[in-house]
Amino acid sequence: MKYLLCLFSLFILAACGSNNTGGSGGNGLITWDRSPETVVFRADVEGGTPESALWTRNEIPACTVYGDNRVVWTNELGQFNTQVLWDKVTDEQIVNFVTFLTINDQIYSYTAKANLEPPSDTMPVVETLTIFVNGKVHKTDAFGGWDIDYYRKVIDACRQISIAPVLFEPTGAWVSAEAVTYDYNAPLQFWDASASGLDLAALAASGERKWITDRNVPILWNIARTSSPRLQFIQDETQYYYVSIEVPGVNRDAPPAPK
C-alpha cells in the first residue's frame, strides 16, 4: 500500500508540474530540473571515518544522472584502478530509467534508516540511492530493507542508460593539498614544484582549493584514479601531502567551475 501511495503521489506531482517550461525536462509525467548541478539520481556510498577530508574529495559516486542529461559513472578495473565514464543521453532514456526504478524496483517503498543505527566510534559505511524528480527528493539506504543484490542491480541499470559511453577526461579541476606526517605504510609519489608549476607547500598553507587547467589536470587525475587514497606526495624530499583533485559535475562535492 505504501508503494502504491508513493507511485500515485509521483504521478500527481508530475501532473501538477507538467506546465513547467524552460527549467525542467521530461515527458510531462516525469520531470526534473535542467540545471547541470542538479542530481536527478545518484547511487553512492557514504559514511566511514576517512583519515583526511581530501580522501572524500577524491571520491566519485558509483553512478549519477544530472539535470542536463549527463550520466557519469565509475568502472572498477581492479584495486585502485577506476575508470570514469560518461554520456549525454535523451529524455526518453532517463524517463525509462526512472520508470524502471519506480515500478520494477519500487524505490519509493524503501526508506533511509542509517541514522537509526546505534552510535559507534566510527561512522558506518552505507550504500545510498537518491532520486529527485517532479520536485520531490527521495533517499533510501542499505538499512531500509533492500535485498542483498538490490544496490548492484540499480547501479547496473543506471550505467546501462547510456548506449555510447566515453572515457571522461577532465580539462579543468579544483586541486587541494594537506600537509601530513610521513606514513611508512603509504605509497609515495614524488612531486617537483618547479617542474610542475604547482607548489604543494603553498597550496596546503592556503587551505583553499585552486582551480587549474594546465597539464597537471590529466596527471593528477590519472594518479587519483590509479592509486590508494593513502597515497602521499613528497615534495622537497622531506614534506609530505595528501592531494585531491575534484571536477565539477563528476566528483561528489566539487564546487562549480569559476566563471
Short mmCIF file of C-alpha atoms in Angstrom, two decimals:
data_model
loop_
_atom_site.label_atom_id
_atom_site.label_comp_id
_atom_site.label_asym_id
_atom_site.label_seq_id
_atom_site.Cartn_x
_atom_site.Cartn_y
_atom_site.Cartn_z
CA MET A 1 0.00 0.00 0.00
CA LYS A 2 2.84 2.40 0.87
CA TYR A 3 4.39 1.80 -2.56
CA LEU A 4 1.09 2.42 -4.35
CA LEU A 5 0.59 5.68 -2.47
CA CYS A 6 4.11 6.85 -3.37
CA LEU A 7 3.59 5.90 -7.00
CA PHE A 8 0.26 7.73 -7.03
CA SER A 9 1.97 10.78 -5.48
CA LEU A 10 4.65 10.64 -8.16
CA PHE A 11 2.11 10.93 -10.95
CA ILE A 12 0.07 13.60 -9.14
CA LEU A 13 3.22 15.69 -8.74
CA ALA A 14 4.00 15.13 -12.40
CA ALA A 15 0.58 16.30 -13.48
CA CYS A 16 0.87 19.41 -11.31
CA GLY A 17 4.28 20.21 -12.73
CA SER A 18 3.61 19.36 -16.36
CA ASN A 19 3.11 23.01 -17.32
CA ASN A 20 6.59 23.97 -16.11
CA THR A 21 8.68 25.10 -19.08
CA GLY A 22 12.26 26.12 -19.65
CA GLY A 23 13.67 24.92 -16.34
CA SER A 24 12.62 21.30 -16.36
CA GLY A 25 12.83 18.31 -18.67
CA GLY A 26 10.99 15.03 -19.03
CA ASN A 27 7.82 13.70 -20.60
CA GLY A 28 5.16 15.55 -18.61
CA LEU A 29 4.68 12.67 -16.16
CA ILE A 30 8.29 12.55 -15.02
CA THR A 31 10.13 15.89 -14.89
CA TRP A 32 13.39 17.19 -13.47
CA ASP A 33 15.35 20.40 -13.03
CA ARG A 34 17.60 21.02 -16.06
CA SER A 35 20.46 22.59 -14.11
CA PRO A 36 23.79 20.78 -14.69
CA GLU A 37 24.33 20.88 -10.90
CA THR A 38 21.05 19.08 -10.17
CA VAL A 39 21.38 15.45 -9.14
CA VAL A 40 18.39 13.65 -10.65
CA PHE A 41 19.63 10.27 -9.43
CA ARG A 42 22.68 9.10 -7.52
CA ALA A 43 23.98 5.76 -6.29
CA ASP A 44 26.66 6.36 -3.71
CA VAL A 45 28.49 5.01 -0.69
CA GLU A 46 28.51 7.34 2.30
CA GLY A 47 29.86 7.37 5.82
CA GLY A 48 33.02 5.91 7.22
CA THR A 49 35.76 7.84 9.01
CA PRO A 50 38.46 8.81 6.49
CA GLU A 51 41.85 9.87 7.77
CA SER A 52 41.58 13.10 5.77
CA ALA A 53 38.76 15.09 4.19
CA LEU A 54 40.82 15.07 0.99
CA TRP A 55 40.21 11.35 0.63
CA THR A 56 36.50 12.08 0.40
CA ARG A 57 37.06 14.89 -2.11
CA ASN A 58 38.71 12.42 -4.48
CA GLU A 59 35.71 10.09 -4.42
CA ILE A 60 33.22 9.75 -7.27
CA PRO A 61 29.75 8.20 -6.76
CA ALA A 62 29.05 4.90 -8.48
CA CYS A 63 26.51 6.45 -10.88
CA THR A 64 24.90 9.90 -11.17
CA VAL A 65 22.31 11.35 -13.54
CA TYR A 66 22.50 15.14 -13.77
CA GLY A 67 19.83 17.64 -14.76
CA ASP A 68 21.44 18.38 -18.13
CA ASN A 69 21.06 14.68 -19.06
CA ARG A 70 24.65 13.69 -18.33
CA VAL A 71 25.22 10.27 -16.83
CA VAL A 72 28.57 9.81 -15.03
CA TRP A 73 29.66 6.51 -13.52
CA THR A 74 32.68 4.52 -12.41
CA ASN A 75 34.02 1.24 -13.71
CA GLU A 76 36.26 -0.66 -11.29
CA LEU A 77 39.03 -2.38 -13.25
CA GLY A 78 40.80 -3.63 -10.14
CA GLN A 79 42.06 -2.46 -6.78
CA PHE A 80 42.91 1.25 -7.02
CA ASN A 81 42.18 1.27 -10.74
CA THR A 82 38.98 3.09 -11.64
CA GLN A 83 37.69 4.36 -14.96
CA VAL A 84 35.24 7.27 -15.09
CA LEU A 85 32.77 7.09 -17.98
CA TRP A 86 30.08 9.47 -19.13
CA ASP A 87 27.46 10.12 -21.78
CA LYS A 88 24.80 12.67 -22.69
CA VAL A 89 21.52 10.79 -23.00
CA THR A 90 18.00 11.59 -24.15
CA ASP A 91 14.98 12.49 -22.04
CA GLU A 92 13.41 9.19 -23.05
CA GLN A 93 16.35 7.22 -21.70
CA ILE A 94 16.12 8.97 -18.33
CA VAL A 95 12.34 8.59 -18.20
CA ASN A 96 12.69 4.86 -18.90
CA PHE A 97 15.25 4.54 -16.11
CA VAL A 98 13.08 6.42 -13.60
CA THR A 99 10.10 4.30 -14.60
CA PHE A 100 12.19 1.17 -14.01
CA LEU A 101 13.18 2.42 -10.54
CA THR A 102 9.63 3.32 -9.68
CA ILE A 103 7.71 0.32 -10.99
CA ASN A 104 10.15 -2.59 -11.29
CA ASP A 105 12.43 -1.76 -8.36
CA GLN A 106 9.85 0.06 -6.22
CA ILE A 107 12.40 2.56 -4.94
CA TYR A 108 9.71 4.57 -3.14
CA SER A 109 8.86 1.59 -0.96
CA TYR A 110 12.30 1.74 0.73
CA THR A 111 13.36 4.29 3.33
CA ALA A 112 16.64 5.59 4.76
CA LYS A 113 17.39 4.17 8.20
CA ALA A 114 21.15 4.53 8.63
CA ASN A 115 20.57 7.36 11.10
CA LEU A 116 18.60 4.96 13.31
CA GLU A 117 21.57 2.64 13.85
CA PRO A 118 23.13 2.64 17.35
CA PRO A 119 26.06 5.07 17.67
CA SER A 120 29.63 3.77 17.43
CA ASP A 121 33.18 5.10 17.41
CA THR A 122 33.21 5.08 13.61
CA MET A 123 30.51 6.09 11.18
CA PRO A 124 29.08 3.11 9.29
CA VAL A 125 29.73 2.86 5.57
CA VAL A 126 26.37 2.63 3.85
CA GLU A 127 25.12 2.37 0.27
CA THR A 128 22.58 5.05 -0.64
CA LEU A 129 20.20 5.82 -3.51
CA THR A 130 18.75 9.27 -4.11
CA ILE A 131 16.16 10.27 -6.72
CA PHE A 132 14.91 13.81 -7.39
CA VAL A 133 12.08 14.07 -9.91
CA ASN A 134 8.81 16.02 -10.03
CA GLY A 135 10.13 18.37 -7.35
CA LYS A 136 10.41 15.59 -4.77
CA VAL A 137 13.59 14.12 -3.27
CA HIS A 138 13.52 10.54 -2.04
CA LYS A 139 16.52 8.87 -0.40
CA THR A 140 16.93 5.30 0.72
CA ASP A 141 19.85 3.32 2.09
CA ALA A 142 21.01 -0.23 2.73
CA PHE A 143 19.35 -0.23 6.17
CA GLY A 144 15.96 0.47 4.57
CA GLY A 145 15.02 -3.10 3.66
CA TRP A 146 16.79 -3.84 0.38
CA ASP A 147 17.52 -7.32 -0.89
CA ILE A 148 21.21 -8.19 -0.87
CA ASP A 149 21.65 -7.54 -4.61
CA TYR A 150 19.33 -4.51 -4.87
CA TYR A 151 22.03 -1.82 -4.91
CA ARG A 152 24.09 -3.62 -7.55
CA LYS A 153 21.03 -4.13 -9.74
CA VAL A 154 20.17 -0.42 -9.60
CA ILE A 155 23.76 0.62 -10.37
CA ASP A 156 23.81 -1.67 -13.39
CA ALA A 157 20.56 -0.15 -14.64
CA CYS A 158 21.96 3.36 -14.19
CA ARG A 159 25.10 2.52 -16.14
CA GLN A 160 23.02 1.00 -18.90
CA ILE A 161 21.12 4.23 -19.52
CA SER A 162 23.98 5.05 -21.90
CA ILE A 163 24.49 3.18 -25.14
CA ALA A 164 27.65 5.03 -26.26
CA PRO A 165 29.80 5.85 -23.21
CA VAL A 166 33.18 7.52 -23.48
CA LEU A 167 36.09 7.80 -21.07
CA PHE A 168 35.92 11.02 -19.10
CA GLU A 169 38.97 13.26 -19.50
CA PRO A 170 38.86 16.49 -17.47
CA THR A 171 40.27 19.76 -18.76
CA GLY A 172 39.86 21.73 -15.53
CA ALA A 173 39.71 20.80 -11.85
CA TRP A 174 39.95 22.01 -8.27
CA VAL A 175 43.13 20.88 -6.51
CA SER A 176 43.81 20.99 -2.78
CA ALA A 177 46.62 19.73 -0.55
CA GLU A 178 47.13 18.93 3.12
CA ALA A 179 50.49 18.57 4.87
CA VAL A 180 50.75 15.22 6.68
CA THR A 181 53.21 13.19 8.69
CA TYR A 182 55.11 10.56 6.77
CA ASP A 183 53.45 7.14 6.84
CA TYR A 184 55.86 4.34 6.00
CA ASN A 185 52.89 2.13 5.07
CA ALA A 186 51.64 4.60 2.45
CA PRO A 187 52.74 4.61 -1.20
CA LEU A 188 54.73 7.67 -2.31
CA GLN A 189 54.50 9.94 -5.33
CA PHE A 190 57.43 12.33 -5.88
CA TRP A 191 56.38 15.87 -6.87
CA ASP A 192 58.58 18.62 -8.32
CA ALA A 193 57.05 22.03 -7.60
CA SER A 194 59.33 23.84 -10.05
CA ALA A 195 58.85 21.46 -12.97
CA SER A 196 55.10 21.12 -12.49
CA GLY A 197 54.34 24.74 -11.68
CA LEU A 198 52.24 23.59 -8.73
CA ASP A 199 53.71 24.13 -5.27
CA LEU A 200 52.03 21.74 -2.83
CA ALA A 201 53.52 23.57 0.18
CA ALA A 202 51.90 26.86 -0.86
CA LEU A 203 48.65 25.11 -1.74
CA ALA A 204 48.47 23.35 1.64
CA ALA A 205 49.33 26.56 3.51
CA SER A 206 46.47 28.39 1.80
CA GLY A 207 43.92 25.85 2.98
CA GLU A 208 41.93 26.56 -0.18
CA ARG A 209 41.06 24.77 -3.39
CA LYS A 210 42.87 26.03 -6.50
CA TRP A 211 41.37 25.89 -9.99
CA ILE A 212 43.81 24.55 -12.61
CA THR A 213 43.54 23.94 -16.36
CA ASP A 214 47.14 23.07 -17.22
CA ARG A 215 48.95 19.76 -17.82
CA ASN A 216 48.65 18.92 -14.13
CA VAL A 217 44.95 18.14 -14.61
CA PRO A 218 45.33 14.84 -16.52
CA ILE A 219 48.44 13.95 -14.48
CA LEU A 220 46.74 14.33 -11.09
CA TRP A 221 43.50 12.81 -12.40
CA ASN A 222 45.35 9.68 -13.51
CA ILE A 223 47.18 9.42 -10.19
CA ALA A 224 43.92 9.75 -8.25
CA ARG A 225 42.16 7.09 -10.31
CA THR A 226 45.01 4.55 -10.08
CA SER A 227 46.27 4.98 -6.51
CA SER A 228 45.37 4.18 -2.94
CA PRO A 229 43.65 7.00 -1.03
CA ARG A 230 46.58 6.76 1.38
CA LEU A 231 48.99 7.93 -1.33
CA GLN A 232 51.35 10.63 -0.08
CA PHE A 233 53.03 13.18 -2.34
CA ILE A 234 56.60 14.02 -1.33
CA GLN A 235 57.96 17.45 -2.26
CA ASP A 236 61.39 18.87 -1.41
CA GLU A 237 62.44 15.47 -0.04
CA THR A 238 61.02 15.97 3.45
CA GLN A 239 57.49 17.37 3.01
CA TYR A 240 54.51 15.03 2.61
CA TYR A 241 50.99 15.82 1.43
CA TYR A 242 47.60 14.38 0.64
CA VAL A 243 46.32 15.83 -2.63
CA SER A 244 42.79 15.86 -4.02
CA ILE A 245 41.50 16.68 -7.49
CA GLU A 246 37.81 17.48 -7.98
CA VAL A 247 35.92 18.02 -11.21
CA PRO A 248 32.56 19.84 -11.12
CA GLY A 249 29.71 17.59 -12.14
CA VAL A 250 31.80 14.48 -11.53
CA ASN A 251 33.24 14.36 -8.02
CA ARG A 252 30.64 14.29 -5.28
CA ASP A 253 31.25 17.66 -3.60
CA ALA A 254 33.21 19.60 -6.21
CA PRO A 255 32.31 23.31 -6.32
CA PRO A 256 31.22 24.78 -9.67
CA ALA A 257 33.97 25.93 -12.01
CA PRO A 258 34.91 29.59 -11.62
CA LYS A 259 33.25 31.98 -14.04
#
